CSV table of C-alpha atoms and ligand atoms in Angstrom, one decimal:
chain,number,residue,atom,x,y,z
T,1,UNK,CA,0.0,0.0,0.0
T,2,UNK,CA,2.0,2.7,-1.2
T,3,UNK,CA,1.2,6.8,-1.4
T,4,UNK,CA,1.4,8.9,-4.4
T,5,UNK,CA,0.5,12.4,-4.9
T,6,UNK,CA,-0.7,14.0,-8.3
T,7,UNK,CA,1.5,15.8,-9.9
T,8,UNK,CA,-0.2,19.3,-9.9
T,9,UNK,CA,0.0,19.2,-6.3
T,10,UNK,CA,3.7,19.2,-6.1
T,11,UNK,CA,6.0,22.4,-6.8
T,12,UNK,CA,8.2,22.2,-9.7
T,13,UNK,CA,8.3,22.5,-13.3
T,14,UNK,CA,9.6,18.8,-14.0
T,15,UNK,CA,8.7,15.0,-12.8
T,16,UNK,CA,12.7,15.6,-11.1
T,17,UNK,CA,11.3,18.4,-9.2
T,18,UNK,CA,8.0,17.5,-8.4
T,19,UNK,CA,9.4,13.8,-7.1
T,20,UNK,CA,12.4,15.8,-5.2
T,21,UNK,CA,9.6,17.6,-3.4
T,22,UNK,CA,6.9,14.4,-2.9
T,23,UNK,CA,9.8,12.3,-1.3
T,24,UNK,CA,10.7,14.7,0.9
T,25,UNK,CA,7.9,15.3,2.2
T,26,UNK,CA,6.8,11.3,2.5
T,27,UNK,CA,5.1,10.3,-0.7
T,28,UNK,CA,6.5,7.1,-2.2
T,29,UNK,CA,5.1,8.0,-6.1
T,30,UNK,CA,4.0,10.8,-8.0
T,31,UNK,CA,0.9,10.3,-10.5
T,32,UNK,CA,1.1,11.8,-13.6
T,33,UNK,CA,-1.8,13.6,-15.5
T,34,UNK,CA,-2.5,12.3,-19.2
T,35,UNK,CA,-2.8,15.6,-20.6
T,36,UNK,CA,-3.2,16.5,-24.3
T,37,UNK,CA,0.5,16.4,-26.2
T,38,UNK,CA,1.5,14.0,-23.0
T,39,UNK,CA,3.8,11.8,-25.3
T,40,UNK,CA,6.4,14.9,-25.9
T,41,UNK,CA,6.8,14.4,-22.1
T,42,UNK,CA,8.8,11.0,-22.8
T,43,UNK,CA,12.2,12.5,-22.8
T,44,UNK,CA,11.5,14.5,-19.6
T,45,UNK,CA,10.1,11.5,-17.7
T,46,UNK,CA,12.8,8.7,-18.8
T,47,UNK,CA,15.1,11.4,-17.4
T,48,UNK,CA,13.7,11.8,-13.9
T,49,UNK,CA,13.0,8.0,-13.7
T,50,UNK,CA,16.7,7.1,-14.8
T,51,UNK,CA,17.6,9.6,-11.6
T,52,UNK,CA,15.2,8.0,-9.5
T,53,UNK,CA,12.1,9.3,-9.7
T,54,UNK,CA,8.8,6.8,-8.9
T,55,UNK,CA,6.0,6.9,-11.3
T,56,UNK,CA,2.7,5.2,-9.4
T,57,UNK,CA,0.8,5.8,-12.6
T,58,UNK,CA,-1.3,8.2,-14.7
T,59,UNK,CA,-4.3,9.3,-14.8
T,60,UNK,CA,-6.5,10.4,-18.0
T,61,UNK,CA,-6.9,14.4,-18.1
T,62,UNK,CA,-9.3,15.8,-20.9
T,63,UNK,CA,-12.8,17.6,-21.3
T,64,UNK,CA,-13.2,16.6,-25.2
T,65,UNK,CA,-12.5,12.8,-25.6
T,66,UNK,CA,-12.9,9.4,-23.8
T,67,UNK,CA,-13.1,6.1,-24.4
T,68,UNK,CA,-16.8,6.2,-24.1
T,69,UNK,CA,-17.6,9.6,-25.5
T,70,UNK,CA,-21.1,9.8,-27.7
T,71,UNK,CA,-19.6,11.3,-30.7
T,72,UNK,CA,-17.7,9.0,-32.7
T,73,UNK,CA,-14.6,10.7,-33.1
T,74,UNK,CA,-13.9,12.1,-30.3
T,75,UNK,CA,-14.6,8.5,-29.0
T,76,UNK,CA,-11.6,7.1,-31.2
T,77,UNK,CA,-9.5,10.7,-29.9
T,78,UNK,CA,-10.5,8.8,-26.6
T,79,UNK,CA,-8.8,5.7,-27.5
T,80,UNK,CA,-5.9,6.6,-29.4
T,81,UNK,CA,-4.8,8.8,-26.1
T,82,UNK,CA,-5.4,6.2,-23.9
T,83,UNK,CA,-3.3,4.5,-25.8
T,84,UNK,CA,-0.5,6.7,-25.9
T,85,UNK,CA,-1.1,6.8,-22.3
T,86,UNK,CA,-0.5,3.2,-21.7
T,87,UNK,CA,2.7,3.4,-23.8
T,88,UNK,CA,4.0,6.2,-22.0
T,89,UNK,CA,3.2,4.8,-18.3
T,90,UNK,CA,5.1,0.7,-19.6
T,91,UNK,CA,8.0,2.8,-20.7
T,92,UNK,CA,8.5,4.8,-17.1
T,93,UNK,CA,7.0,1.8,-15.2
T,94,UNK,CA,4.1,3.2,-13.8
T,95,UNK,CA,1.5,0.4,-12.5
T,96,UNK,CA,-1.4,1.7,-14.3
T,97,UNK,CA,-3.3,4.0,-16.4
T,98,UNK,CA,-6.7,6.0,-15.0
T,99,UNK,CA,-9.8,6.2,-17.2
T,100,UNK,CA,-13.4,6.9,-16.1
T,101,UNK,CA,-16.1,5.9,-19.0
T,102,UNK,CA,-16.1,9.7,-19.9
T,103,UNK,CA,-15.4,13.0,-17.4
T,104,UNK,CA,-18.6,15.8,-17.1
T,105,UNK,CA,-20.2,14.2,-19.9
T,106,UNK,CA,-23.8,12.9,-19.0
T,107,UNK,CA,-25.6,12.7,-15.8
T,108,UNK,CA,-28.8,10.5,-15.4
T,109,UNK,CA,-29.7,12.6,-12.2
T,110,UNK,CA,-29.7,16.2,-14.7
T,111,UNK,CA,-31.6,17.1,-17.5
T,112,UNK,CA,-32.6,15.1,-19.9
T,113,UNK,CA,-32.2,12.3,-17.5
T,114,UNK,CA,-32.1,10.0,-20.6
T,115,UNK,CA,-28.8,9.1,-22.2
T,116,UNK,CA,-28.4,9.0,-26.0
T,117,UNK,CA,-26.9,6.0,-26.1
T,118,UNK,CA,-28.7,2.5,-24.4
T,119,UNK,CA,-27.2,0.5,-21.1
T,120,UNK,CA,-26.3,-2.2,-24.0
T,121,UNK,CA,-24.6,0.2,-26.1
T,122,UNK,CA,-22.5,2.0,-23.7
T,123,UNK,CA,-21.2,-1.7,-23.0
T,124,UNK,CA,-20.7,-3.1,-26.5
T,125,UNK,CA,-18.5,0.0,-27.2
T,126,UNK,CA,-16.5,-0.4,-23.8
T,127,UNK,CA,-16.0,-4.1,-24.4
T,128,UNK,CA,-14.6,-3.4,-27.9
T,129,UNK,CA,-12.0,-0.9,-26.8
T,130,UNK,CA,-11.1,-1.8,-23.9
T,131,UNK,CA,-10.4,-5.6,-24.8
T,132,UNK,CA,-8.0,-4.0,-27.7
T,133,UNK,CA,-6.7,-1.7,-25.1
T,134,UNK,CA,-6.1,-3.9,-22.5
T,135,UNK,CA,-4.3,-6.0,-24.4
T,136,UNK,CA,-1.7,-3.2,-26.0
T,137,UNK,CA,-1.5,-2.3,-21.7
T,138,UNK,CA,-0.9,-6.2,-21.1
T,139,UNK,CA,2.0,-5.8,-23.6
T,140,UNK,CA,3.6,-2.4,-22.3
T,141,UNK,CA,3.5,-4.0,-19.1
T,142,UNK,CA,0.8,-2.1,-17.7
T,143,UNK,CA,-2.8,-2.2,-15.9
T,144,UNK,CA,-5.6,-0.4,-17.0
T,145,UNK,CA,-7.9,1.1,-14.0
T,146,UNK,CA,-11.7,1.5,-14.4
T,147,UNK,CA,-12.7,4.3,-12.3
T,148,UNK,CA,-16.3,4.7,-11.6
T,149,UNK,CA,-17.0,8.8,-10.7
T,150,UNK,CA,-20.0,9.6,-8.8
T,151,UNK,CA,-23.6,10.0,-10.5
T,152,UNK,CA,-23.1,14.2,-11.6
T,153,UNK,CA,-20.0,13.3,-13.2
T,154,UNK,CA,-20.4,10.3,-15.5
T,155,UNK,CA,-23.6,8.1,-16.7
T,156,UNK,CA,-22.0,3.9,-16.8
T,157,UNK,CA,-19.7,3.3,-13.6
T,158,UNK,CA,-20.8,5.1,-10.4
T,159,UNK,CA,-20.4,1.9,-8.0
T,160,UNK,CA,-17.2,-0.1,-7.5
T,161,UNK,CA,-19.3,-3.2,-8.3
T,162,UNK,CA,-20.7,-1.7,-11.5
T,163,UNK,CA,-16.8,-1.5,-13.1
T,164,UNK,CA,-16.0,-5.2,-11.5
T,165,UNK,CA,-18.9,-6.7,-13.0
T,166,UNK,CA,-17.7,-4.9,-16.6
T,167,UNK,CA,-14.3,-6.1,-16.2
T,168,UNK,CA,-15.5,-9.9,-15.3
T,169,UNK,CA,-17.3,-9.7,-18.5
T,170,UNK,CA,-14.3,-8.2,-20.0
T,171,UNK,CA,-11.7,-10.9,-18.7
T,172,UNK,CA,-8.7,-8.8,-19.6
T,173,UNK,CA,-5.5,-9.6,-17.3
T,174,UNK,CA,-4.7,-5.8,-17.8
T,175,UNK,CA,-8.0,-4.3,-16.4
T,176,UNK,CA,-8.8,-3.5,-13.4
T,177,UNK,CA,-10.7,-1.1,-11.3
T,178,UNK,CA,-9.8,1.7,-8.8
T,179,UNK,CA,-11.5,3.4,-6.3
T,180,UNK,CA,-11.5,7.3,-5.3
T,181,UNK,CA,-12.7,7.4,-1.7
T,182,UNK,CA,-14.5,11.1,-2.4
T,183,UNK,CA,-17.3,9.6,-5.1
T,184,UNK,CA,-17.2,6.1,-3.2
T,185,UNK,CA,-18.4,8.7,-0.3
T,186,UNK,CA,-21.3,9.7,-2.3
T,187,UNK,CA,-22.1,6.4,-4.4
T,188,UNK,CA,-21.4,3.5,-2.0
T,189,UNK,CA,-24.0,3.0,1.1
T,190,UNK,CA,-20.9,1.4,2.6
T,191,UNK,CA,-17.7,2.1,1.0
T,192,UNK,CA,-15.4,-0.1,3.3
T,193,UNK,CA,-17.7,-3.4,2.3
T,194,UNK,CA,-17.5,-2.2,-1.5
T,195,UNK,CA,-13.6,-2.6,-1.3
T,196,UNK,CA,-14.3,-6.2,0.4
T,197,UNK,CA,-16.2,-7.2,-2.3
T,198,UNK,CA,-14.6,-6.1,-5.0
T,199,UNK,CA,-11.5,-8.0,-3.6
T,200,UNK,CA,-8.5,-8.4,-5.9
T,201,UNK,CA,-9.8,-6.4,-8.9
T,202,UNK,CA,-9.2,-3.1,-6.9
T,203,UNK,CA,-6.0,-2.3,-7.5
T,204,UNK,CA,-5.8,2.2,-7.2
T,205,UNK,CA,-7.4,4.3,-5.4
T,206,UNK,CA,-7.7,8.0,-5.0
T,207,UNK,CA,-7.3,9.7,-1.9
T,208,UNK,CA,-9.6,13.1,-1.2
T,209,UNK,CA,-12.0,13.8,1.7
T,210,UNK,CA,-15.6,14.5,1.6
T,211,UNK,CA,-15.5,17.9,0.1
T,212,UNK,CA,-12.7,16.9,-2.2
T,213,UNK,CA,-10.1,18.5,0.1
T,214,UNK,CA,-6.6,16.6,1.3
T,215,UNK,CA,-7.6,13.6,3.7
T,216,UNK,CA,-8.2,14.9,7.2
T,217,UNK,CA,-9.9,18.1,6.7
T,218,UNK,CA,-13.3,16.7,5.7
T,219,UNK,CA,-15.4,13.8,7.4
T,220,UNK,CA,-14.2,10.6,5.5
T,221,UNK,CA,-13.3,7.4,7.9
T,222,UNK,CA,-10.0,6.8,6.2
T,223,UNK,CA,-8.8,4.3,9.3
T,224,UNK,CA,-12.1,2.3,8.2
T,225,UNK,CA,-11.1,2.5,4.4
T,226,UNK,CA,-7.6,1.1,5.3
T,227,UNK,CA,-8.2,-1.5,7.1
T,228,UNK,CA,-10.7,-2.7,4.3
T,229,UNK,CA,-7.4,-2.3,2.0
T,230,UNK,CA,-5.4,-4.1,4.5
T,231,UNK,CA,-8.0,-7.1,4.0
T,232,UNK,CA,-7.9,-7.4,1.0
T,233,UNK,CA,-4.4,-7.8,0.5
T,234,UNK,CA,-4.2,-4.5,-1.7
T,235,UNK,CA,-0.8,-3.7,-3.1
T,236,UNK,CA,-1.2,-0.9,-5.5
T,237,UNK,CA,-1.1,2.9,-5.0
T,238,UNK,CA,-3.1,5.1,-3.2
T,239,UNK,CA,-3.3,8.3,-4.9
T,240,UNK,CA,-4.1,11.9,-3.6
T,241,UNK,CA,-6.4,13.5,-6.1
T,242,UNK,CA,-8.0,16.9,-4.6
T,243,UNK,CA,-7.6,20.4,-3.3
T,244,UNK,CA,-5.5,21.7,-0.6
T,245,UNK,CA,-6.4,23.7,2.5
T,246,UNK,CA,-3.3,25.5,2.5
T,247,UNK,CA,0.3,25.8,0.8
T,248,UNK,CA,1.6,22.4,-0.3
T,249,UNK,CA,4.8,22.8,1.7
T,250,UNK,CA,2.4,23.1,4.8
T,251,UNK,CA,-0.2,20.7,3.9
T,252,UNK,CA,1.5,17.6,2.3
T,253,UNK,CA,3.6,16.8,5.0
T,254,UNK,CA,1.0,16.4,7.5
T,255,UNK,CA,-0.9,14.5,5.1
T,256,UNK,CA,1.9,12.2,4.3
T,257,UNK,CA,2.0,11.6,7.6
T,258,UNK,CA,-1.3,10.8,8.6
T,259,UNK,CA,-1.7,8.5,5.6
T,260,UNK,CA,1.1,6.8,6.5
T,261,UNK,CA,0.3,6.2,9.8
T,262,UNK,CA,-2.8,4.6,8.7
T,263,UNK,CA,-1.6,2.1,6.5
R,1,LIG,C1,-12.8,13.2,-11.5
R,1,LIG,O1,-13.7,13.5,-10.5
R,1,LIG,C2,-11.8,12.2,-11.0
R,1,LIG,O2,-11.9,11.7,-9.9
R,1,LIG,C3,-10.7,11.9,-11.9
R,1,LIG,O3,-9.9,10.9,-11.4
R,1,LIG,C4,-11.2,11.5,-13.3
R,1,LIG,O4,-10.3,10.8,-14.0
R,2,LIG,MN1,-10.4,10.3,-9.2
């Protein structure tokens, strides 16, 4: 059970800086975001890793273009940077690769409450790219997480169980599914029996409080959450993914130290 912070959270211009300043402070990994033009990041990133810097993963950034976007070609965008993205994280040795269905795209709990596209639809598409996908991730050497967001932000997974039950159907080595603790926190009427369940297929997670702040300053029960890790024998990376109440050089200490004295 290692910790990770996003990148955006640490100071620095480069992957060198940013891990200089996560391992000083207590992190164990840095997680990269996927952003647009990521792959021109290659050189950069061998560089920091060939000095020591830990990738945990990487985590798909965009607001255009998923793997399960409606429009056709910005659903094939989707999947060509996922793609990248998967090369990119085999080649610096990250673990895995983040990707919701789609990011801020459709909610059933907004108007129109109706999706465009059918239950059976959304998974005949998923199925199709992401058995080619995970098998390119199987061959970089990499895992591809599932990550279900909570019911304002995406449409198809909003429940850990919902992205295990996909990836059963899948039966793809390379995928997996993670959980963030801040939509589990909304979603999941128990969150610490969700990561029971789901067992060996949870392999990420993503660390924010209730409001989305650093772990701590909201109302989550992260001992609870732990220990539910800690049964289930999880070895992957826990991931901080949210805001912070202060300055980073304030606030990520303290939280590297209270995550680490839960684990
Ligand atoms: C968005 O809320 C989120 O949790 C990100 O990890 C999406 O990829
Ligand atoms: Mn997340």
């Amino acid at each position: 059970m290692r910790i990770a912070a996003q990148e955006h959270l640490l100071p620095g211009a480069t992957l060198a800086e940013k891990w200089r300043f996560a391992e000083s402070v207590g992190f164990e990994g840095v997680e990269l975001r996927g952003e647009e033009g990521f792959a021109d990041r290659l050189p950069e990133l061998r560089d920091a890793v060939a000095d020591g810097a830990v990738v945990s993963s990487v985590c798909v950034i965009s607001t255009t273009s998923f793997i399960g976007s409606f429009d056709p070609d910005r659903r094939r965008e989707g999947v060509e940077r996922l793609r990248d993205l998967i090369d990119v994280a085999g080649e610096v040795g990250a673990r895995g690769v983040v990707t919701p269905n789609a990011y801020g795209q459709f909610s059933r709990n907004l108007p129109p409450f109706t999706p465009p596209r059918s239950d059976d639809e959304d998974r005949a598409i998923l199925l199709e790219a992401l058995g080619e996908l995970g098998e390119r991730a199987a061959s970089a050497g990499t895992l591809i997480y599932l990550e279900p967001l909570n019911r304002y932000e995406d449409h198809v997974w909003n429940r850990i169980e919902q992205a295990t039950a996909f990836c059963r159907e899948l039966d793809s080595p390379a995928v997996k599914v993670m959980g963030d603790l801040f939509h589990m926190n909304i979603e999941e009427p128990d969150p610490p029996a969700a990561i029971r369940a789901a067992g060996g297929l949870l392999d990420h997670v993503h660390l924010a409080d209730s409001h989305r702040y650093e772990p701590g300053a909201g109302h989550i029960d992260f001992a609870a959450r732990f220990a539910a890790l800690r049964d289930i024998g999880f070895e992957g990376w826990m991931a901080l993914e949210c805001r912070l109440t202060g300055a980073p050089d304030e606030v990520l200490p303290r939280v590297a130290r209270h995550l680490r004295s839960l684990r």
